Amino acid sequence: MVEASPERRRTAPALSDADRGLEQERDTAAIAVQDRLWNTVVWNDPINLQSYVVHVLRTHFGYDRQKAERLMLQVHHEGRAIVSTDPRESAEGHVQAMHAFGLNATLEQQEG
Amino acid sequence: MAHSFVPRLDGRYMCRLDQDERNVFAQVSTEVVQLIRWDLRMDADDDSQAARPGLASDDPLARLEAEHAADQQVSAPRDGAVRRLFPSAFPDDDRAADEFRRFSQTSLAEGMIETLNTVIAALGAHELSPDEELVLDAEQADHFVRAITTIRLVLADRMGLKNDGDFEALQLLRSNQIDVTEKEDEDGVASLDFLASLYEFLSWLQESLVRAMSAGLR
């Protein structure tokens, strides 16, 4: 599940140049920390049943059958799939949940 | 004779397992609990803790720090099967992986053990059922489906399954060999044939339970 990125605050037109500079710095810092999203990656393994992987994706993420099956097949054929993209703390929670279900999952920073 | 899981009209799930099947299922569950506890050193001696410097320090801050450090002690898995149960969350970043392990491994392990114990209890509770029925509610079904995965992962490690198709290859070899009915060889080590039979049985059981549970999902 991709969460919407926080909107950048617009600099109010009444701000002085000095204030504007400070706003920009704060915005950049906020974006750098908050906008960094992390992928929960599930890896293929030769043990888990395809039906079980679909079950996990539907149960934990609430995905419908089609989405869960599409992701499962991607794991199966490509060796891995990004099953969710979230802020770091949520992503850590998803990876823990995947491990609790016996899936092999890792975290990686979202590209770009 | 086993009958795989089917959904019931009351929202629960039913299967039929005879006494031998329950015993084997409960036994392997118990062994997996023991493996996890032992490999992750979850029952470390109080003696070994007391030997740590700082715990007996006169300085209260040093004592506090030592206690905190002792609480933070998390043993990385050593056994191959256990390493698979508790995989690294950051394969390219040792420091992040260690940190993740430190804050998540213990609760993950305790959850797995609680799940296996729930299964053992459910299997034992139906001991006197004449028609061999085992009925699970939704919460128990969730524990069963997770526990079966945990056990299958351990069995797979013991059988050396590494890639897609390995179990099928093993089945082919078994079908061409003399049937081995003993559960253990002279050294008491579970035979490959036994592991494979158990693995197959649990796969079949899990498939039916997942199917029954998904009948309830919209």
Coordinates of C-alpha atoms in Angstrom, one line a residue:
Chain A
M1 CA 0.0 0.0 0.0
V2 CA 1.5 3.3 -1.0
E3 CA 0.6 6.1 1.4
A4 CA 0.2 9.7 0.0
S5 CA 3.3 11.9 0.6
P6 CA 2.8 14.9 2.8
E7 CA 2.1 18.0 0.8
R8 CA 4.9 20.6 0.6
R9 CA 3.9 23.8 2.5
R10 CA 3.7 26.8 0.2
T11 CA 5.7 29.8 1.3
A12 CA 3.3 32.6 2.2
P13 CA 3.7 35.6 -0.2
A14 CA 3.9 38.0 2.7
L15 CA 7.2 36.4 4.1
S16 CA 10.4 38.4 3.8
D17 CA 13.4 36.9 1.8
A18 CA 15.1 35.9 5.1
D19 CA 12.0 34.2 6.4
R20 CA 11.6 32.5 3.0
G21 CA 15.1 31.1 3.2
L22 CA 14.5 29.7 6.6
E23 CA 11.1 28.2 5.5
Q24 CA 12.9 26.5 2.6
E25 CA 15.5 25.0 4.8
R26 CA 12.9 23.6 7.2
D27 CA 10.9 22.2 4.3
T28 CA 13.9 20.4 2.9
A29 CA 14.8 18.9 6.2
A30 CA 11.2 17.8 6.9
I31 CA 10.9 16.3 3.4
A32 CA 14.2 14.5 3.7
V33 CA 13.1 12.7 6.8
Q34 CA 9.3 12.3 6.4
D35 CA 9.2 11.6 2.7
R36 CA 11.7 8.8 2.8
L37 CA 9.7 5.7 2.1
W38 CA 10.7 2.1 2.6
N39 CA 9.7 -1.0 0.6
T40 CA 8.7 -4.2 2.3
V41 CA 10.1 -6.9 0.0
V42 CA 9.0 -10.5 0.1
W43 CA 11.4 -13.1 -1.3
N44 CA 10.7 -16.4 -2.9
D45 CA 11.4 -19.5 -1.0
P46 CA 10.8 -23.2 -2.1
I47 CA 8.8 -24.1 1.0
N48 CA 5.8 -21.7 1.4
L49 CA 2.7 -22.7 -0.5
Q50 CA 1.4 -20.2 -3.0
S51 CA -2.0 -20.3 -1.4
Y52 CA -0.4 -19.5 1.9
V53 CA 1.5 -16.5 0.6
V54 CA -1.8 -15.2 -0.9
H55 CA -3.5 -15.8 2.5
V56 CA -0.8 -13.7 4.2
L57 CA -1.0 -10.8 1.8
R58 CA -4.8 -10.8 2.1
T59 CA -4.9 -11.2 5.8
H60 CA -2.2 -8.7 6.8
F61 CA -2.5 -6.1 4.1
G62 CA -6.2 -6.5 3.3
Y63 CA -5.4 -6.8 -0.4
D64 CA -8.1 -8.4 -2.6
R65 CA -7.5 -11.8 -4.1
Q66 CA -6.3 -10.4 -7.5
K67 CA -3.7 -8.1 -6.0
A68 CA -2.5 -10.7 -3.6
E69 CA -2.2 -13.3 -6.4
R70 CA -0.4 -10.9 -8.7
L71 CA 2.2 -10.1 -6.0
M72 CA 2.6 -13.8 -5.1
L73 CA 3.2 -14.7 -8.7
Q74 CA 5.7 -11.9 -9.0
V75 CA 7.5 -13.3 -5.9
H76 CA 7.4 -16.8 -7.5
H77 CA 8.6 -15.8 -11.0
E78 CA 10.9 -12.9 -10.3
G79 CA 12.3 -14.1 -7.0
R80 CA 11.0 -11.0 -5.0
A81 CA 8.2 -8.4 -5.0
I82 CA 7.6 -5.1 -3.2
V83 CA 4.4 -5.8 -1.3
S84 CA 4.1 -2.4 0.3
T85 CA 5.8 1.1 0.5
D86 CA 5.5 3.1 3.7
P87 CA 7.4 5.3 6.2
R88 CA 10.1 3.5 7.9
E89 CA 8.4 2.6 11.1
S90 CA 5.3 1.1 9.4
A91 CA 7.6 -0.8 7.0
E92 CA 9.5 -2.3 9.9
G93 CA 6.1 -3.4 11.3
H94 CA 5.2 -5.1 8.0
V95 CA 8.5 -6.9 7.8
Q96 CA 8.0 -8.2 11.4
A97 CA 4.5 -9.3 10.5
M98 CA 5.8 -11.1 7.4
H99 CA 8.5 -12.9 9.5
A100 CA 5.8 -13.9 12.0
F101 CA 4.0 -15.6 9.1
G102 CA 7.2 -17.3 8.1
L103 CA 7.9 -15.4 5.0
N104 CA 11.3 -14.1 4.1
A105 CA 11.1 -10.3 4.0
T106 CA 13.5 -7.4 4.0
L107 CA 13.4 -3.6 4.0
E108 CA 14.9 -1.4 1.4
Q109 CA 14.7 2.3 0.8
Q110 CA 12.4 3.3 -2.0
E111 CA 14.3 4.3 -5.2
G112 CA 14.4 8.0 -6.3
Chain B
M1 CA -7.5 -41.7 8.8
A2 CA -7.1 -38.0 8.3
H3 CA -9.6 -35.8 6.6
S4 CA -8.3 -32.3 5.7
F5 CA -9.9 -29.1 6.9
V6 CA -13.3 -28.0 5.8
P7 CA -15.2 -24.9 6.8
R8 CA -18.3 -25.4 9.0
L9 CA -21.5 -23.4 8.9
D10 CA -20.8 -22.0 12.3
G11 CA -17.6 -20.3 11.0
R12 CA -15.2 -22.8 12.5
Y13 CA -12.9 -25.3 10.8
M14 CA -13.0 -29.0 11.1
C15 CA -10.6 -31.8 10.2
R16 CA -10.2 -35.4 11.3
L17 CA -6.9 -36.6 12.7
D18 CA -6.3 -40.0 14.4
Q19 CA -4.4 -40.4 17.6
D20 CA -1.1 -41.2 15.8
E21 CA -1.4 -38.2 13.6
R22 CA -2.1 -35.9 16.6
N23 CA 0.8 -37.4 18.5
V24 CA 3.3 -36.9 15.7
F25 CA 2.0 -33.3 15.1
A26 CA 2.2 -32.4 18.8
Q27 CA 5.6 -34.1 19.1
V28 CA 7.2 -32.2 16.2
S29 CA 5.7 -29.0 17.5
T30 CA 7.3 -29.6 20.9
E31 CA 10.6 -30.2 19.3
V32 CA 10.5 -27.0 17.3
V33 CA 9.7 -25.0 20.4
Q34 CA 12.7 -26.7 22.1
L35 CA 14.9 -25.9 19.1
I36 CA 14.0 -22.3 19.0
R37 CA 14.5 -21.8 22.8
W38 CA 17.8 -23.6 22.7
D39 CA 19.2 -22.0 19.6
L40 CA 18.3 -18.4 20.7
R41 CA 19.5 -19.1 24.2
M42 CA 16.1 -18.0 25.6
D43 CA 16.7 -19.9 28.8
A44 CA 20.1 -18.5 29.6
D45 CA 21.4 -19.2 33.1
D46 CA 21.0 -16.6 35.8
D47 CA 24.6 -17.6 36.7
S48 CA 26.0 -16.4 33.4
Q49 CA 24.1 -13.1 33.8
A50 CA 25.5 -12.6 37.3
A51 CA 29.0 -13.1 36.0
R52 CA 28.7 -10.0 33.9
P53 CA 30.7 -7.1 35.2
G54 CA 28.7 -4.1 36.2
L55 CA 25.8 -6.0 37.6
A56 CA 27.5 -6.1 41.0
S57 CA 29.0 -2.6 40.7
D58 CA 28.8 -0.2 43.6
D59 CA 28.0 2.6 41.1
P60 CA 24.2 2.6 40.6
L61 CA 24.5 4.0 37.1
A62 CA 26.9 1.3 36.1
R63 CA 24.5 -1.3 37.5
L64 CA 21.6 0.2 35.6
E65 CA 23.6 0.2 32.4
A66 CA 24.7 -3.4 32.9
E67 CA 21.1 -4.5 33.6
H68 CA 19.9 -2.7 30.5
A69 CA 22.7 -4.4 28.5
A70 CA 21.7 -7.8 29.9
D71 CA 18.1 -7.1 28.8
Q72 CA 19.2 -6.2 25.4
Q73 CA 21.1 -9.4 25.0
V74 CA 19.7 -11.1 21.9
S75 CA 21.4 -14.2 20.5
A76 CA 21.6 -14.4 16.7
P77 CA 20.3 -17.7 15.4
R78 CA 23.0 -20.4 14.8
D79 CA 21.1 -23.4 13.5
G80 CA 20.2 -23.3 9.8
A81 CA 16.5 -23.8 10.3
V82 CA 16.3 -21.1 13.0
R83 CA 18.2 -18.7 10.8
R84 CA 15.4 -19.1 8.3
L85 CA 12.8 -18.5 10.9
F86 CA 14.5 -15.3 11.9
P87 CA 15.9 -13.9 8.7
S88 CA 17.9 -10.7 8.4
A89 CA 15.7 -7.7 7.6
F90 CA 18.7 -5.8 6.0
P91 CA 20.9 -8.2 4.1
D92 CA 23.2 -5.4 3.0
D93 CA 23.5 -3.5 6.3
D94 CA 24.8 -5.4 9.3
R95 CA 24.3 -2.6 11.7
A96 CA 20.6 -2.0 10.7
A97 CA 20.1 -5.8 10.7
D98 CA 21.5 -6.1 14.2
E99 CA 19.4 -3.3 15.5
F100 CA 16.3 -4.8 13.9
R101 CA 17.1 -8.2 15.4
R102 CA 17.6 -6.7 18.8
F103 CA 14.2 -5.0 18.9
S104 CA 12.2 -7.7 17.1
Q105 CA 13.6 -11.1 17.6
T106 CA 12.5 -11.9 21.2
S107 CA 8.9 -10.9 20.6
L108 CA 8.9 -12.8 17.3
A109 CA 10.3 -15.9 19.0
E110 CA 7.8 -15.7 21.9
G111 CA 4.9 -15.3 19.4
M112 CA 6.1 -18.4 17.5
I113 CA 6.4 -20.4 20.7
E114 CA 3.0 -19.3 21.9
T115 CA 1.5 -20.3 18.6
L116 CA 3.1 -23.7 18.7
N117 CA 1.9 -24.2 22.3
T118 CA -1.6 -23.3 21.2
V119 CA -1.5 -26.0 18.6
I120 CA -0.1 -28.6 21.1
A121 CA -2.9 -27.7 23.5
A122 CA -5.6 -28.0 20.8
L123 CA -4.3 -31.4 19.6
G124 CA -4.2 -32.7 23.2
A125 CA -7.7 -31.3 24.1
H126 CA -9.4 -33.5 21.6
E127 CA -7.8 -36.7 22.8
L128 CA -11.1 -38.5 23.7
S129 CA -13.0 -37.4 20.7
P130 CA -14.5 -40.6 19.2
D131 CA -15.0 -39.4 15.7
E132 CA -11.4 -37.9 15.7
E133 CA -12.8 -34.5 14.8
L134 CA -10.6 -31.5 15.5
V135 CA -12.6 -28.2 15.4
L136 CA -10.9 -24.9 15.4
D137 CA -12.2 -21.4 15.8
A138 CA -10.8 -18.5 13.7
E139 CA -8.1 -17.6 16.3
Q140 CA -6.9 -21.2 16.6
A141 CA -7.0 -21.6 12.8
D142 CA -4.6 -18.6 12.5
H143 CA -2.2 -20.3 15.0
F144 CA -2.4 -23.6 13.2
V145 CA -1.7 -22.1 9.8
R146 CA 1.4 -20.2 11.2
A147 CA 2.6 -23.2 13.2
I148 CA 2.5 -25.5 10.2
T149 CA 4.6 -23.0 8.3
T150 CA 7.2 -22.8 11.1
I151 CA 7.4 -26.6 11.3
R152 CA 7.6 -27.0 7.5
L153 CA 10.5 -24.6 7.4
V154 CA 12.4 -26.6 10.0
L155 CA 11.6 -29.9 8.2
A156 CA 12.7 -28.4 4.9
D157 CA 16.0 -27.3 6.4
R158 CA 16.6 -30.8 7.8
M159 CA 15.8 -32.3 4.4
G160 CA 18.2 -29.9 2.6
L161 CA 15.5 -28.3 0.5
K162 CA 17.0 -25.2 -1.1
N163 CA 15.4 -24.5 -4.4
D164 CA 12.0 -24.7 -6.1
G165 CA 11.5 -28.2 -7.2
D166 CA 13.7 -29.8 -4.6
F167 CA 10.9 -31.5 -2.7
E168 CA 9.5 -32.9 -6.0
A169 CA 12.9 -34.3 -6.8
L170 CA 13.1 -35.9 -3.4
Q171 CA 9.7 -37.5 -3.9
L172 CA 10.9 -39.0 -7.1
L173 CA 13.9 -40.5 -5.4
R174 CA 11.7 -41.9 -2.6
S175 CA 9.3 -43.5 -5.0
N176 CA 12.1 -45.4 -6.6
Q177 CA 13.5 -46.7 -3.3
I178 CA 12.5 -49.4 -0.9
D179 CA 9.8 -48.1 1.5
V180 CA 11.4 -47.3 4.9
T181 CA 8.8 -47.5 7.6
E182 CA 10.9 -46.9 10.7
K183 CA 10.6 -43.5 12.2
E184 CA 14.2 -43.3 13.3
D185 CA 17.4 -45.1 12.4
E186 CA 19.7 -46.8 14.9
D187 CA 21.1 -43.5 16.1
G188 CA 17.6 -42.1 16.8
V189 CA 17.9 -39.6 14.0
A190 CA 14.6 -39.1 12.2
S191 CA 14.9 -40.8 8.8
L192 CA 14.6 -38.7 5.6
D193 CA 11.5 -40.8 4.7
F194 CA 9.8 -39.9 7.9
L195 CA 10.6 -36.1 7.5
A196 CA 9.3 -36.2 4.0
S197 CA 6.1 -37.9 4.9
L198 CA 5.5 -35.5 7.7
Y199 CA 6.3 -32.6 5.5
E200 CA 3.9 -33.8 2.9
F201 CA 1.2 -34.4 5.5
L202 CA 1.5 -30.9 6.9
S203 CA 1.5 -29.4 3.4
W204 CA -1.7 -31.1 2.7
L205 CA -3.3 -30.0 6.0
Q206 CA -2.1 -26.4 5.6
E207 CA -3.4 -26.2 2.0
S208 CA -6.9 -27.3 3.1
L209 CA -6.9 -25.0 6.1
V210 CA -5.9 -22.0 4.0
R211 CA -8.5 -22.9 1.4
A212 CA -11.2 -23.2 4.2
M213 CA -10.1 -19.8 5.7
S214 CA -10.2 -18.0 2.4
A215 CA -13.7 -19.2 1.8
G216 CA -14.6 -16.7 4.5
L217 CA -12.6 -13.8 3.0
R218 CA -14.4 -11.5 0.7

